[in-house]
GROMACS .gro file of C-alpha atoms in nm:
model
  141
    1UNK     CA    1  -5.268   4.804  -5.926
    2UNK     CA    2  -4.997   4.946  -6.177
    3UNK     CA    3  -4.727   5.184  -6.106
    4UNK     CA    4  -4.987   5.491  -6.229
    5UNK     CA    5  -5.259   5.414  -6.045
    6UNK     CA    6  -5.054   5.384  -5.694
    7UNK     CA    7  -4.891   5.720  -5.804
    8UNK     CA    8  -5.224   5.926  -5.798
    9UNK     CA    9  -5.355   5.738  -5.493
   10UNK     CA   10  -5.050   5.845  -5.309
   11UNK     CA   11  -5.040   6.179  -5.502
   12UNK     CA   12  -4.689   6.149  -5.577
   13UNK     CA   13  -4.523   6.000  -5.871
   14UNK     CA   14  -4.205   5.931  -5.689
   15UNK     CA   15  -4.158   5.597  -5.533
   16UNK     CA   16  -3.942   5.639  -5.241
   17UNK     CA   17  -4.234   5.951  -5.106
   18UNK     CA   18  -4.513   5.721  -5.196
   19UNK     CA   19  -4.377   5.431  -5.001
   20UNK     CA   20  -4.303   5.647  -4.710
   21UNK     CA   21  -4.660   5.813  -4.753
   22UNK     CA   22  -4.831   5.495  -4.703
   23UNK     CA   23  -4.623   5.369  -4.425
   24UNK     CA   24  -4.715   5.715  -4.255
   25UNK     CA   25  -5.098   5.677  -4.370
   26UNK     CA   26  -5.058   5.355  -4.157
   27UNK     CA   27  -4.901   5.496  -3.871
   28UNK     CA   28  -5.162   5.771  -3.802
   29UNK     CA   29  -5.426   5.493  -3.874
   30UNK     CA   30  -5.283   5.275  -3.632
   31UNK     CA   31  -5.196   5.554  -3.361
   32UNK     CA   32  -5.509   5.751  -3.352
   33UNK     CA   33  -5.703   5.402  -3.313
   34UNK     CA   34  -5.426   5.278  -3.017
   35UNK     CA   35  -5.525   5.647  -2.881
   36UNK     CA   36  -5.893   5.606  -2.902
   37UNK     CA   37  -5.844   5.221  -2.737
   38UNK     CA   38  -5.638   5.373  -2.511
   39UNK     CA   39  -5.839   5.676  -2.368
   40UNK     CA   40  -6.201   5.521  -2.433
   41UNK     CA   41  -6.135   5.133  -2.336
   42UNK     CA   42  -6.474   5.125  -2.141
   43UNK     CA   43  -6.663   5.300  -2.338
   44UNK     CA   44  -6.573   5.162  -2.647
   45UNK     CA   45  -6.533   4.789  -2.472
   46UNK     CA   46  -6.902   4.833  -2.378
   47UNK     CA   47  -7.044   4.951  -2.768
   48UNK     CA   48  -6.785   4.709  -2.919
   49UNK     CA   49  -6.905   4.439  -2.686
   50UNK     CA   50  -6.531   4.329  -2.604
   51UNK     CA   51  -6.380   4.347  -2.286
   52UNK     CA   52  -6.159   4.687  -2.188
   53UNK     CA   53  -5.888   4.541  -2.058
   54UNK     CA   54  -5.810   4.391  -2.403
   55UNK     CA   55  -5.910   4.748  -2.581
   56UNK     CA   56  -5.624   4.858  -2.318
   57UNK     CA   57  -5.379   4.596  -2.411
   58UNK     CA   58  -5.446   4.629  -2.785
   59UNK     CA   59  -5.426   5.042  -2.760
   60UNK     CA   60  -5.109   4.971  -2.615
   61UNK     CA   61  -4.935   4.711  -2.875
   62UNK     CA   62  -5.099   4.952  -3.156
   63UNK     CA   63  -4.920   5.225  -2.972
   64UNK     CA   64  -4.588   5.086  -2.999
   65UNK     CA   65  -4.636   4.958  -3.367
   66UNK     CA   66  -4.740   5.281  -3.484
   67UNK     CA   67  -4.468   5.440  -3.351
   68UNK     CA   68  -4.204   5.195  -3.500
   69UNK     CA   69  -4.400   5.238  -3.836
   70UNK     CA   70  -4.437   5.587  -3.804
   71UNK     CA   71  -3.984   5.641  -3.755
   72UNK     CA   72  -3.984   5.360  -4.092
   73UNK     CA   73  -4.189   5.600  -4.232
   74UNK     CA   74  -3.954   5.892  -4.127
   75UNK     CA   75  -3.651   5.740  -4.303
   76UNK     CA   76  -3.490   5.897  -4.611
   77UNK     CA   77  -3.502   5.515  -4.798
   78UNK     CA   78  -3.683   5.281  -4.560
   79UNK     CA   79  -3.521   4.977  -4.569
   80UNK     CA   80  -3.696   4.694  -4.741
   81UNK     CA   81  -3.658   4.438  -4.460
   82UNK     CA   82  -3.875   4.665  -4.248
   83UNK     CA   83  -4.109   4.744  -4.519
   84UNK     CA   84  -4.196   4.399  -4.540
   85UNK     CA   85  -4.175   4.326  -4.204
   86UNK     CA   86  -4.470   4.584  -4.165
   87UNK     CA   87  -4.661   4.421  -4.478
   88UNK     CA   88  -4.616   4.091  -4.304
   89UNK     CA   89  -4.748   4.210  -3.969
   90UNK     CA   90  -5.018   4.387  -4.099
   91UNK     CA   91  -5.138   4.039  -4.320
   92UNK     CA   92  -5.109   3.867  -3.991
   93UNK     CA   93  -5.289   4.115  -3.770
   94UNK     CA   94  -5.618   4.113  -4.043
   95UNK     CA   95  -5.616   3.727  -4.040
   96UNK     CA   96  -5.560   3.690  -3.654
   97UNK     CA   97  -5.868   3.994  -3.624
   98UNK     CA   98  -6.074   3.744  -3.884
   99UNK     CA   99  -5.972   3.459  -3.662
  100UNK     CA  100  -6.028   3.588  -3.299
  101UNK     CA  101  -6.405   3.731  -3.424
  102UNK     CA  102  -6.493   3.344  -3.596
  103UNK     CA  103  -6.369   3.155  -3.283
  104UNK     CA  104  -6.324   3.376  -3.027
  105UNK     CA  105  -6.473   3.726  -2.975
  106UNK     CA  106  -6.823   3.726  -2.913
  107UNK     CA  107  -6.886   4.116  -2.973
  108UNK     CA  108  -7.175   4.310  -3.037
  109UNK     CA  109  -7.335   4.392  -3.423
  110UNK     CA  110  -7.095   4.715  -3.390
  111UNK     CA  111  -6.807   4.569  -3.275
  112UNK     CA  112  -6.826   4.226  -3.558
  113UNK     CA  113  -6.817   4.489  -3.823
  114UNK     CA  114  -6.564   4.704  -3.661
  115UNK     CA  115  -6.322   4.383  -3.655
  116UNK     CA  116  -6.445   4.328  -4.014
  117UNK     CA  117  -6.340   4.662  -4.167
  118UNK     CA  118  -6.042   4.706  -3.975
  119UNK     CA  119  -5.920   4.419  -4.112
  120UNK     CA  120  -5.987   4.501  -4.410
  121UNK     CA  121  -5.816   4.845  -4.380
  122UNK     CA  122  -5.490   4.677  -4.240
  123UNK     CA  123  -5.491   4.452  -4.545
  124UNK     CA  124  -5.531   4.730  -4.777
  125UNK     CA  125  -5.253   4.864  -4.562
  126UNK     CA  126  -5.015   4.615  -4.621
  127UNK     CA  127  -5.146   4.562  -4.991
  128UNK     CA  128  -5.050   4.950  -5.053
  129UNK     CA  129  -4.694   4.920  -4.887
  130UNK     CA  130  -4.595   4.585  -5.100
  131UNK     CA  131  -4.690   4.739  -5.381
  132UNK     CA  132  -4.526   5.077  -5.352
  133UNK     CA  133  -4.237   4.895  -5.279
  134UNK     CA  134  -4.231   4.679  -5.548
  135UNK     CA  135  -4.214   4.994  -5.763
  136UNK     CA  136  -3.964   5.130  -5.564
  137UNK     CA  137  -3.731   4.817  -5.670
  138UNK     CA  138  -3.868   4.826  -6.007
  139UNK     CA  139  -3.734   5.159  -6.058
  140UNK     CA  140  -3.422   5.128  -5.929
  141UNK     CA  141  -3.360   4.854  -6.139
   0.00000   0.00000   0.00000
């Protein structure tokens, strides 16, 4: 993705505002699905075909990631060891959701391509915030 295309996707040629925009993008994400896990955990657990008490465990580790993304996102300059810290986290969480739902997770229709796309998301996540850092370096070059 080059420099111009990540600029209109985040609306903003600048790349400090574009990195923080995705890092932000990513903490809503994240937070409104740890809310949702959080609040619906049976409901969900029973259309998803996964157990609650992981929806609850998961709402709450998404909770507390997406509010440590969320202050990265609130900084000025994030730092780049916590930009890539989030990238990394993010690669692992879409692999580990890949890997739980091919040897572990035995959820409904719903809930297989639930894990699928959110995976998928988080990935693009983490492929939005490498990049838009990169730039950032770039241009301070």
């Amino acid at each position: 993705m080059s420099a111009i295309q990540l600029a209109a996707l985040a609306r903003t040629p600048e790349p400090q505002s574009m990195l923080r925009r995705f890092l932000a993008l990513d903490a809503a994400v994240t937070g409104g699905n740890a809310l949702a896990y959080l609040a619906y955990s049976g409901p969900l657990g029973r259309f998803l075909g996964v157990d609650p008490a992981l929806l609850l465990a998961l709402g709450a580790f998404l909770a507390l990631y997406a509010t440590g993304v969320g202050l990265l996102a609130t900084r000025r300059r994030p730092p780049a060891l916590g930009v890539r810290a989030v990238v990394e986290a993010n690669l692992a969480w879409s692999v580990l959701s890949l890997a739980a739902l091919a040897l572990w997770l035995s959820p409904s229709t719903a809930g297989a391509v639930w894990t699928v796309l959110q995976a998928l998301t988080v990935a693009g996540f983490a492929a939005l915030q490498y990049t838009a850092l990169r730039v950032r370096q770039d241009s301070s070059d």
